[in-house]
PDB file of N, CA and C in Angstrom:
ATOM      1  N   VAL E  53      -4.372 -13.967   4.589  1.00 83.00           N
ATOM      2  CA  VAL E  53      -3.936 -15.279   3.965  1.00 83.00           C
ATOM      3  C   VAL E  53      -3.661 -16.048   5.445  1.00 83.00           C
ATOM      4  N   ALA E  54      -4.278 -17.355   5.788  1.00 88.00           N
ATOM      5  CA  ALA E  54      -3.978 -17.932   7.385  1.00 88.00           C
ATOM      6  C   ALA E  54      -2.533 -18.205   7.484  1.00 88.00           C
ATOM      7  N   PRO E  55      -1.740 -18.676   8.273  1.00 92.00           N
ATOM      8  CA  PRO E  55      -0.576 -18.980   9.014  1.00 92.00           C
ATOM      9  C   PRO E  55      -0.644 -20.417   8.029  1.00 92.00           C
ATOM     10  N   HIS E  56       0.347 -20.013   7.380  1.00 93.00           N
ATOM     11  CA  HIS E  56       1.114 -21.255   6.392  1.00 93.00           C
ATOM     12  C   HIS E  56       2.673 -21.134   6.361  1.00 93.00           C
ATOM     13  N   ASN E  57       3.287 -22.267   5.469  1.00 92.00           N
ATOM     14  CA  ASN E  57       4.198 -22.243   5.211  1.00 92.00           C
ATOM     15  C   ASN E  57       4.710 -22.496   3.691  1.00 92.00           C
ATOM     16  N   HIS E  58       6.011 -22.250   3.203  1.00 92.00           N
ATOM     17  CA  HIS E  58       6.130 -22.905   2.066  1.00 92.00           C
ATOM     18  C   HIS E  58       7.515 -23.526   2.137  1.00 92.00           C
ATOM     19  N   PRO E  59       7.524 -24.960   2.409  1.00 91.00           N
ATOM     20  CA  PRO E  59       8.801 -25.731   3.461  1.00 91.00           C
ATOM     21  C   PRO E  59       9.752 -26.382   1.878  1.00 91.00           C
ATOM     22  N   ARG E  60       9.514 -25.430   0.573  1.00 94.00           N
ATOM     23  CA  ARG E  60      10.325 -25.424  -0.467  1.00 94.00           C
ATOM     24  C   ARG E  60      10.784 -24.369  -1.415  1.00 94.00           C
ATOM     25  N   ALA E  61      10.341 -23.345  -0.387  1.00 95.00           N
ATOM     26  CA  ALA E  61      10.277 -21.956  -1.449  1.00 95.00           C
ATOM     27  C   ALA E  61      11.286 -21.078  -0.280  1.00 95.00           C
ATOM     28  N   THR E  62      11.300 -19.723  -0.738  1.00 95.00           N
ATOM     29  CA  THR E  62      11.251 -18.473   0.310  1.00 95.00           C
ATOM     30  C   THR E  62      10.397 -17.833  -0.749  1.00 95.00           C
ATOM     31  N   GLU E  63       9.498 -17.180  -0.084  1.00 95.00           N
ATOM     32  CA  GLU E  63       8.552 -16.268  -0.713  1.00 95.00           C
ATOM     33  C   GLU E  63       9.162 -14.586  -0.404  1.00 95.00           C
ATOM     34  N   TYR E  64       8.640 -13.856  -1.644  1.00 97.00           N
ATOM     35  CA  TYR E  64       9.002 -12.795  -1.736  1.00 97.00           C
ATOM     36  C   TYR E  64       7.455 -12.078  -2.084  1.00 97.00           C
ATOM     37  N   LEU E  65       7.088 -11.459  -0.999  1.00 96.00           N
ATOM     38  CA  LEU E  65       5.921 -10.657  -1.170  1.00 96.00           C
ATOM     39  C   LEU E  65       6.005  -8.992  -1.419  1.00 96.00           C
ATOM     40  N   MET E  66       5.019  -8.260  -2.534  1.00 97.00           N
ATOM     41  CA  MET E  66       5.133  -7.318  -2.303  1.00 97.00           C
ATOM     42  C   MET E  66       3.664  -6.087  -2.076  1.00 97.00           C
ATOM     43  N   ASN E  67       3.228  -5.659  -1.192  1.00 97.00           N
ATOM     44  CA  ASN E  67       2.196  -4.637  -1.397  1.00 97.00           C
ATOM     45  C   ASN E  67       2.208  -3.454  -2.175  1.00 97.00           C
ATOM     46  N   ILE E  68       1.517  -3.767  -3.663  1.00 97.00           N
ATOM     47  CA  ILE E  68       1.591  -2.341  -4.797  1.00 97.00           C
ATOM     48  C   ILE E  68       0.708  -1.594  -4.116  1.00 97.00           C
ATOM     49  N   ALA E  69      -0.094  -1.840  -3.866  1.00 97.00           N
ATOM     50  CA  ALA E  69      -1.067  -0.333  -4.023  1.00 97.00           C
ATOM     51  C   ALA E  69      -2.332  -1.165  -2.519  1.00 97.00           C
ATOM     52  N   GLY E  70      -2.711  -0.042  -1.837  1.00 95.00           N
ATOM     53  CA  GLY E  70      -3.824  -0.105  -1.115  1.00 95.00           C
ATOM     54  C   GLY E  70      -3.258   0.227   0.601  1.00 95.00           C
ATOM     55  N   PRO E  71      -3.731  -0.216   1.423  1.00 96.00           N
ATOM     56  CA  PRO E  71      -3.416  -0.087   2.466  1.00 96.00           C
ATOM     57  C   PRO E  71      -2.667  -0.946   3.008  1.00 96.00           C
ATOM     58  N   PRO E  72      -1.940  -0.680   4.476  1.00 96.00           N
ATOM     59  CA  PRO E  72      -1.176  -0.862   4.941  1.00 96.00           C
ATOM     60  C   PRO E  72      -1.840  -2.637   5.594  1.00 96.00           C
ATOM     61  N   LEU E  73      -0.592  -3.690   5.244  1.00 96.00           N
ATOM     62  CA  LEU E  73      -1.207  -5.060   5.403  1.00 96.00           C
ATOM     63  C   LEU E  73       0.209  -5.597   6.572  1.00 96.00           C
ATOM     64  N   ALA E  74      -1.266  -6.318   7.479  1.00 96.00           N
ATOM     65  CA  ALA E  74      -0.585  -6.628   8.892  1.00 96.00           C
ATOM     66  C   ALA E  74       0.166  -8.161   8.524  1.00 96.00           C
ATOM     67  N   ALA E  75       1.503  -8.018   9.009  1.00 94.00           N
ATOM     68  CA  ALA E  75       2.172  -8.922   8.400  1.00 94.00           C
ATOM     69  C   ALA E  75       3.293 -10.160   9.768  1.00 94.00           C
ATOM     70  N   GLY E  76       3.042 -11.469   9.745  1.00 94.00           N
ATOM     71  CA  GLY E  76       4.231 -11.893  10.683  1.00 94.00           C
ATOM     72  C   GLY E  76       4.481 -12.943  10.325  1.00 94.00           C
ATOM     73  N   SER E  77       5.471 -13.372  11.019  1.00 93.00           N
ATOM     74  CA  SER E  77       6.612 -14.819  10.472  1.00 93.00           C
ATOM     75  C   SER E  77       7.835 -15.359  11.576  1.00 93.00           C
ATOM     76  N   PHE E  78       7.737 -16.397  11.735  1.00 88.00           N
ATOM     77  CA  PHE E  78       8.159 -17.256  12.634  1.00 88.00           C
ATOM     78  C   PHE E  78       9.173 -18.470  11.958  1.00 88.00           C
ATOM     79  N   ASN E  79      10.410 -18.789  12.426  1.00 82.00           N
ATOM     80  CA  ASN E  79      10.786 -20.168  11.945  1.00 82.00           C
ATOM     81  C   ASN E  79      10.589 -21.167  12.823  1.00 82.00           C
ATOM     82  N   GLU E  80      10.301 -22.456  12.600  1.00 75.00           N
ATOM     83  CA  GLU E  80      10.665 -23.540  13.252  1.00 75.00           C
ATOM     84  C   GLU E  80      11.835 -23.403  14.344  1.00 75.00           C
ATOM     85  N   ASN E  81      12.460 -23.155  14.029  1.00 73.00           N
ATOM     86  CA  ASN E  81      13.665 -23.347  14.860  1.00 73.00           C
ATOM     87  C   ASN E  81      14.514 -22.640  16.034  1.00 73.00           C
ATOM     88  N   GLY E  82      13.156 -21.650  16.343  1.00 73.00           N
ATOM     89  CA  GLY E  82      12.952 -20.489  17.763  1.00 73.00           C
ATOM     90  C   GLY E  82      13.156 -19.506  17.397  1.00 73.00           C
ATOM     91  N   SER E  83      13.586 -19.024  16.029  1.00 77.00           N
ATOM     92  CA  SER E  83      13.882 -17.762  16.183  1.00 77.00           C
ATOM     93  C   SER E  83      12.282 -16.719  16.644  1.00 77.00           C
ATOM     94  N   PRO E  84      12.945 -15.652  17.128  1.00 84.00           N
ATOM     95  CA  PRO E  84      11.859 -14.629  17.536  1.00 84.00           C
ATOM     96  C   PRO E  84      10.737 -14.451  16.098  1.00 84.00           C
ATOM     97  N   PHE E  85       9.186 -14.320  16.600  1.00 89.00           N
ATOM     98  CA  PHE E  85       8.938 -13.966  16.302  1.00 89.00           C
ATOM     99  C   PHE E  85       8.532 -12.009  15.821  1.00 89.00           C
ATOM    100  N   PHE E  86       8.393 -12.393  14.427  1.00 88.00           N
ATOM    101  CA  PHE E  86       8.470 -10.961  13.694  1.00 88.00           C
ATOM    102  C   PHE E  86       7.034 -10.538  13.189  1.00 88.00           C
ATOM    103  N   SER E  87       6.862  -9.220  13.183  1.00 92.00           N
ATOM    104  CA  SER E  87       5.512  -8.273  13.014  1.00 92.00           C
ATOM    105  C   SER E  87       5.244  -7.366  12.558  1.00 92.00           C
ATOM    106  N   GLY E  88       4.978  -6.795  11.632  1.00 94.00           N
ATOM    107  CA  GLY E  88       4.504  -5.080  11.475  1.00 94.00           C
ATOM    108  C   GLY E  88       4.049  -5.068  10.227  1.00 94.00           C
ATOM    109  N   ASP E  89       3.898  -4.111   9.781  1.00 96.00           N
ATOM    110  CA  ASP E  89       2.610  -3.440   8.486  1.00 96.00           C
ATOM    111  C   ASP E  89       3.661  -3.132   7.787  1.00 96.00           C
ATOM    112  N   LEU E  90       3.139  -4.007   6.394  1.00 96.00           N
ATOM    113  CA  LEU E  90       4.199  -3.991   5.203  1.00 96.00           C
ATOM    114  C   LEU E  90       3.154  -2.786   4.075  1.00 96.00           C
ATOM    115  N   LYS E  91       3.728  -1.668   4.387  1.00 96.00           N
ATOM    116  CA  LYS E  91       3.170  -0.533   3.157  1.00 96.00           C
ATOM    117  C   LYS E  91       3.137  -1.048   1.938  1.00 96.00           C
ATOM    118  N   ALA E  92       2.484   0.185   1.283  1.00 96.00           N
ATOM    119  CA  ALA E  92       2.303  -0.018  -0.634  1.00 96.00           C
ATOM    120  C   ALA E  92       3.841   0.782  -1.404  1.00 96.00           C
ATOM    121  N   GLY E  93       4.611  -0.052  -1.834  1.00 97.00           N
ATOM    122  CA  GLY E  93       5.499  -0.359  -1.729  1.00 97.00           C
ATOM    123  C   GLY E  93       6.842  -0.879  -1.318  1.00 97.00           C
ATOM    124  N   GLU E  94       6.275  -1.743  -0.605  1.00 97.00           N
ATOM    125  CA  GLU E  94       7.252  -2.559   0.651  1.00 97.00           C
ATOM    126  C   GLU E  94       7.499  -4.035   0.192  1.00 97.00           C
ATOM    127  N   VAL E  95       8.256  -4.555   0.428  1.00 96.00           N
ATOM    128  CA  VAL E  95       8.719  -5.761  -0.146  1.00 96.00           C
ATOM    129  C   VAL E  95       9.148  -6.466   1.263  1.00 96.00           C
ATOM    130  N   VAL E  96       8.210  -7.553   1.385  1.00 94.00           N
ATOM    131  CA  VAL E  96       8.860  -8.485   2.389  1.00 94.00           C
ATOM    132  C   VAL E  96       9.352 -10.426   2.408  1.00 94.00           C
ATOM    133  N   VAL E  97      10.580 -10.123   2.573  1.00 93.00           N
ATOM    134  CA  VAL E  97      10.951 -11.739   2.008  1.00 93.00           C
ATOM    135  C   VAL E  97      10.341 -12.873   3.791  1.00 93.00           C
ATOM    136  N   LEU E  98       9.923 -14.032   3.654  1.00 91.00           N
ATOM    137  CA  LEU E  98       9.536 -14.721   4.218  1.00 91.00           C
ATOM    138  C   LEU E  98      10.988 -16.001   3.708  1.00 91.00           C
ATOM    139  N   PRO E  99      11.157 -16.459   4.613  1.00 89.00           N
ATOM    140  CA  PRO E  99      12.409 -17.656   4.401  1.00 89.00           C
ATOM    141  C   PRO E  99      11.689 -18.899   4.147  1.00 89.00           C
ATOM    142  N   LEU E 100      12.071 -19.521   3.506  1.00 91.00           N
ATOM    143  CA  LEU E 100      12.113 -20.788   3.244  1.00 91.00           C
ATOM    144  C   LEU E 100      11.318 -21.931   4.304  1.00 91.00           C
ATOM    145  N   GLY E 101      10.360 -22.499   4.628  1.00 90.00           N
ATOM    146  CA  GLY E 101       9.953 -23.116   6.036  1.00 90.00           C
ATOM    147  C   GLY E 101       9.614 -22.067   6.881  1.00 90.00           C
ATOM    148  N   SER E 102       9.193 -20.772   7.115  1.00 91.00           N
ATOM    149  CA  SER E 102       8.474 -19.824   8.246  1.00 91.00           C
ATOM    150  C   SER E 102       7.437 -20.447   7.952  1.00 91.00           C
ATOM    151  N   VAL E 103       6.907 -20.237   9.096  1.00 92.00           N
ATOM    152  CA  VAL E 103       5.559 -19.799   9.340  1.00 92.00           C
ATOM    153  C   VAL E 103       5.023 -18.192   9.140  1.00 92.00           C
ATOM    154  N   HIS E 104       4.131 -18.069   8.313  1.00 94.00           N
ATOM    155  CA  HIS E 104       4.193 -16.849   8.143  1.00 94.00           C
ATOM    156  C   HIS E 104       2.706 -16.493   7.838  1.00 94.00           C
ATOM    157  N   TYR E 105       1.706 -15.300   7.694  1.00 94.00           N
ATOM    158  CA  TYR E 105       0.781 -14.705   7.512  1.00 94.00           C
ATOM    159  C   TYR E 105       1.001 -13.406   7.212  1.00 94.00           C
ATOM    160  N   VAL E 106      -0.884 -13.209   6.219  1.00 95.00           N
ATOM    161  CA  VAL E 106      -0.799 -11.715   5.577  1.00 95.00           C
ATOM    162  C   VAL E 106      -1.915 -11.391   5.974  1.00 95.00           C
ATOM    163  N   THR E 107      -2.541 -10.330   6.289  1.00 95.00           N
ATOM    164  CA  THR E 107      -3.945  -9.385   6.377  1.00 95.00           C
ATOM    165  C   THR E 107      -4.119  -8.340   6.271  1.00 95.00           C
ATOM    166  N   ASN E 108      -5.109  -8.085   5.188  1.00 95.00           N
ATOM    167  CA  ASN E 108      -5.500  -6.819   5.540  1.00 95.00           C
ATOM    168  C   ASN E 108      -6.556  -6.346   6.422  1.00 95.00           C
ATOM    169  N   GLU E 109      -6.181  -5.458   7.368  1.00 89.00           N
ATOM    170  CA  GLU E 109      -7.197  -5.482   8.394  1.00 89.00           C
ATOM    171  C   GLU E 109      -8.212  -4.927   8.374  1.00 89.00           C
ATOM    172  N   GLY E 110      -7.841  -3.706   6.714  1.00 88.00           N
ATOM    173  CA  GLY E 110      -9.318  -2.749   6.822  1.00 88.00           C
ATOM    174  C   GLY E 110     -10.387  -3.215   5.678  1.00 88.00           C
ATOM    175  N   CYS E 111     -10.723  -2.235   5.206  1.00 92.00           N
ATOM    176  CA  CYS E 111     -11.914  -2.579   3.809  1.00 92.00           C
ATOM    177  C   CYS E 111     -11.614  -1.823   2.926  1.00 92.00           C
ATOM    178  N   ASP E 112     -10.245  -1.584   2.477  1.00 95.00           N
ATOM    179  CA  ASP E 112     -10.050  -0.833   1.448  1.00 95.00           C
ATOM    180  C   ASP E 112      -9.163  -2.157   0.694  1.00 95.00           C
ATOM    181  N   PRO E 113      -9.646  -2.740  -0.573  1.00 96.00           N
ATOM    182  CA  PRO E 113      -8.558  -3.542  -1.110  1.00 96.00           C
ATOM    183  C   PRO E 113      -7.245  -3.070  -1.125  1.00 96.00           C
ATOM    184  N   ALA E 114      -6.506  -4.331  -1.575  1.00 96.00           N
ATOM    185  CA  ALA E 114      -4.704  -4.241  -1.534  1.00 96.00           C
ATOM    186  C   ALA E 114      -4.680  -4.925  -3.204  1.00 96.00           C
ATOM    187  N   LEU E 115      -3.815  -4.582  -3.523  1.00 97.00           N
ATOM    188  CA  LEU E 115      -3.136  -5.173  -4.675  1.00 97.00           C
ATOM    189  C   LEU E 115      -1.719  -5.901  -4.041  1.00 97.00           C
ATOM    190  N   ILE E 116      -1.483  -7.250  -4.438  1.00 97.00           N
ATOM    191  CA  ILE E 116       0.048  -7.383  -3.786  1.00 97.00           C
ATOM    192  C   ILE E 116       0.548  -8.610  -4.841  1.00 97.00           C
ATOM    193  N   ALA E 117       1.222  -8.456  -4.872  1.00 97.00           N
ATOM    194  CA  ALA E 117       2.419  -9.811  -6.006  1.00 97.00           C
ATOM    195  C   ALA E 117       3.073 -10.077  -5.097  1.00 97.00           C
ATOM    196  N   ALA E 118       3.475 -11.765  -5.231  1.00 97.00           N
ATOM    197  CA  ALA E 118       3.951 -12.984  -4.392  1.00 97.00           C
ATOM    198  C   ALA E 118       5.063 -13.305  -5.640  1.00 97.00           C
ATOM    199  N   ALA E 119       6.179 -13.713  -5.147  1.00 97.00           N
ATOM    200  CA  ALA E 119       7.286 -14.477  -6.006  1.00 97.00           C
ATOM    201  C   ALA E 119       7.855 -15.511  -5.251  1.00 97.00           C
ATOM    202  N   PHE E 120       8.159 -16.711  -5.727  1.00 97.00           N
ATOM    203  CA  PHE E 120       8.736 -18.012  -4.753  1.00 97.00           C
ATOM    204  C   PHE E 120       9.818 -18.360  -5.663  1.00 97.00           C
ATOM    205  N   LYS E 121      11.432 -18.734  -4.875  1.00 95.00           N
ATOM    206  CA  LYS E 121      11.989 -19.467  -5.312  1.00 95.00           C
ATOM    207  C   LYS E 121      12.892 -20.190  -4.375  1.00 95.00           C
TER     208      LYS E 121
END
């Protein structure tokens, strides 16, 4: 997913199954850039308004679930 934000919601993203996903995020207030791998079974919380991305860099399919609050 290309870099984007959700100005009115926090995103909870879970990698349910598949390869690790590359993820990154930063807030517009100048906070440090965060990046890492989201392995199967892990959840990442992307704060309201943060600019973030998630990508599958492999060839195997991944199953993810996202919720917004």
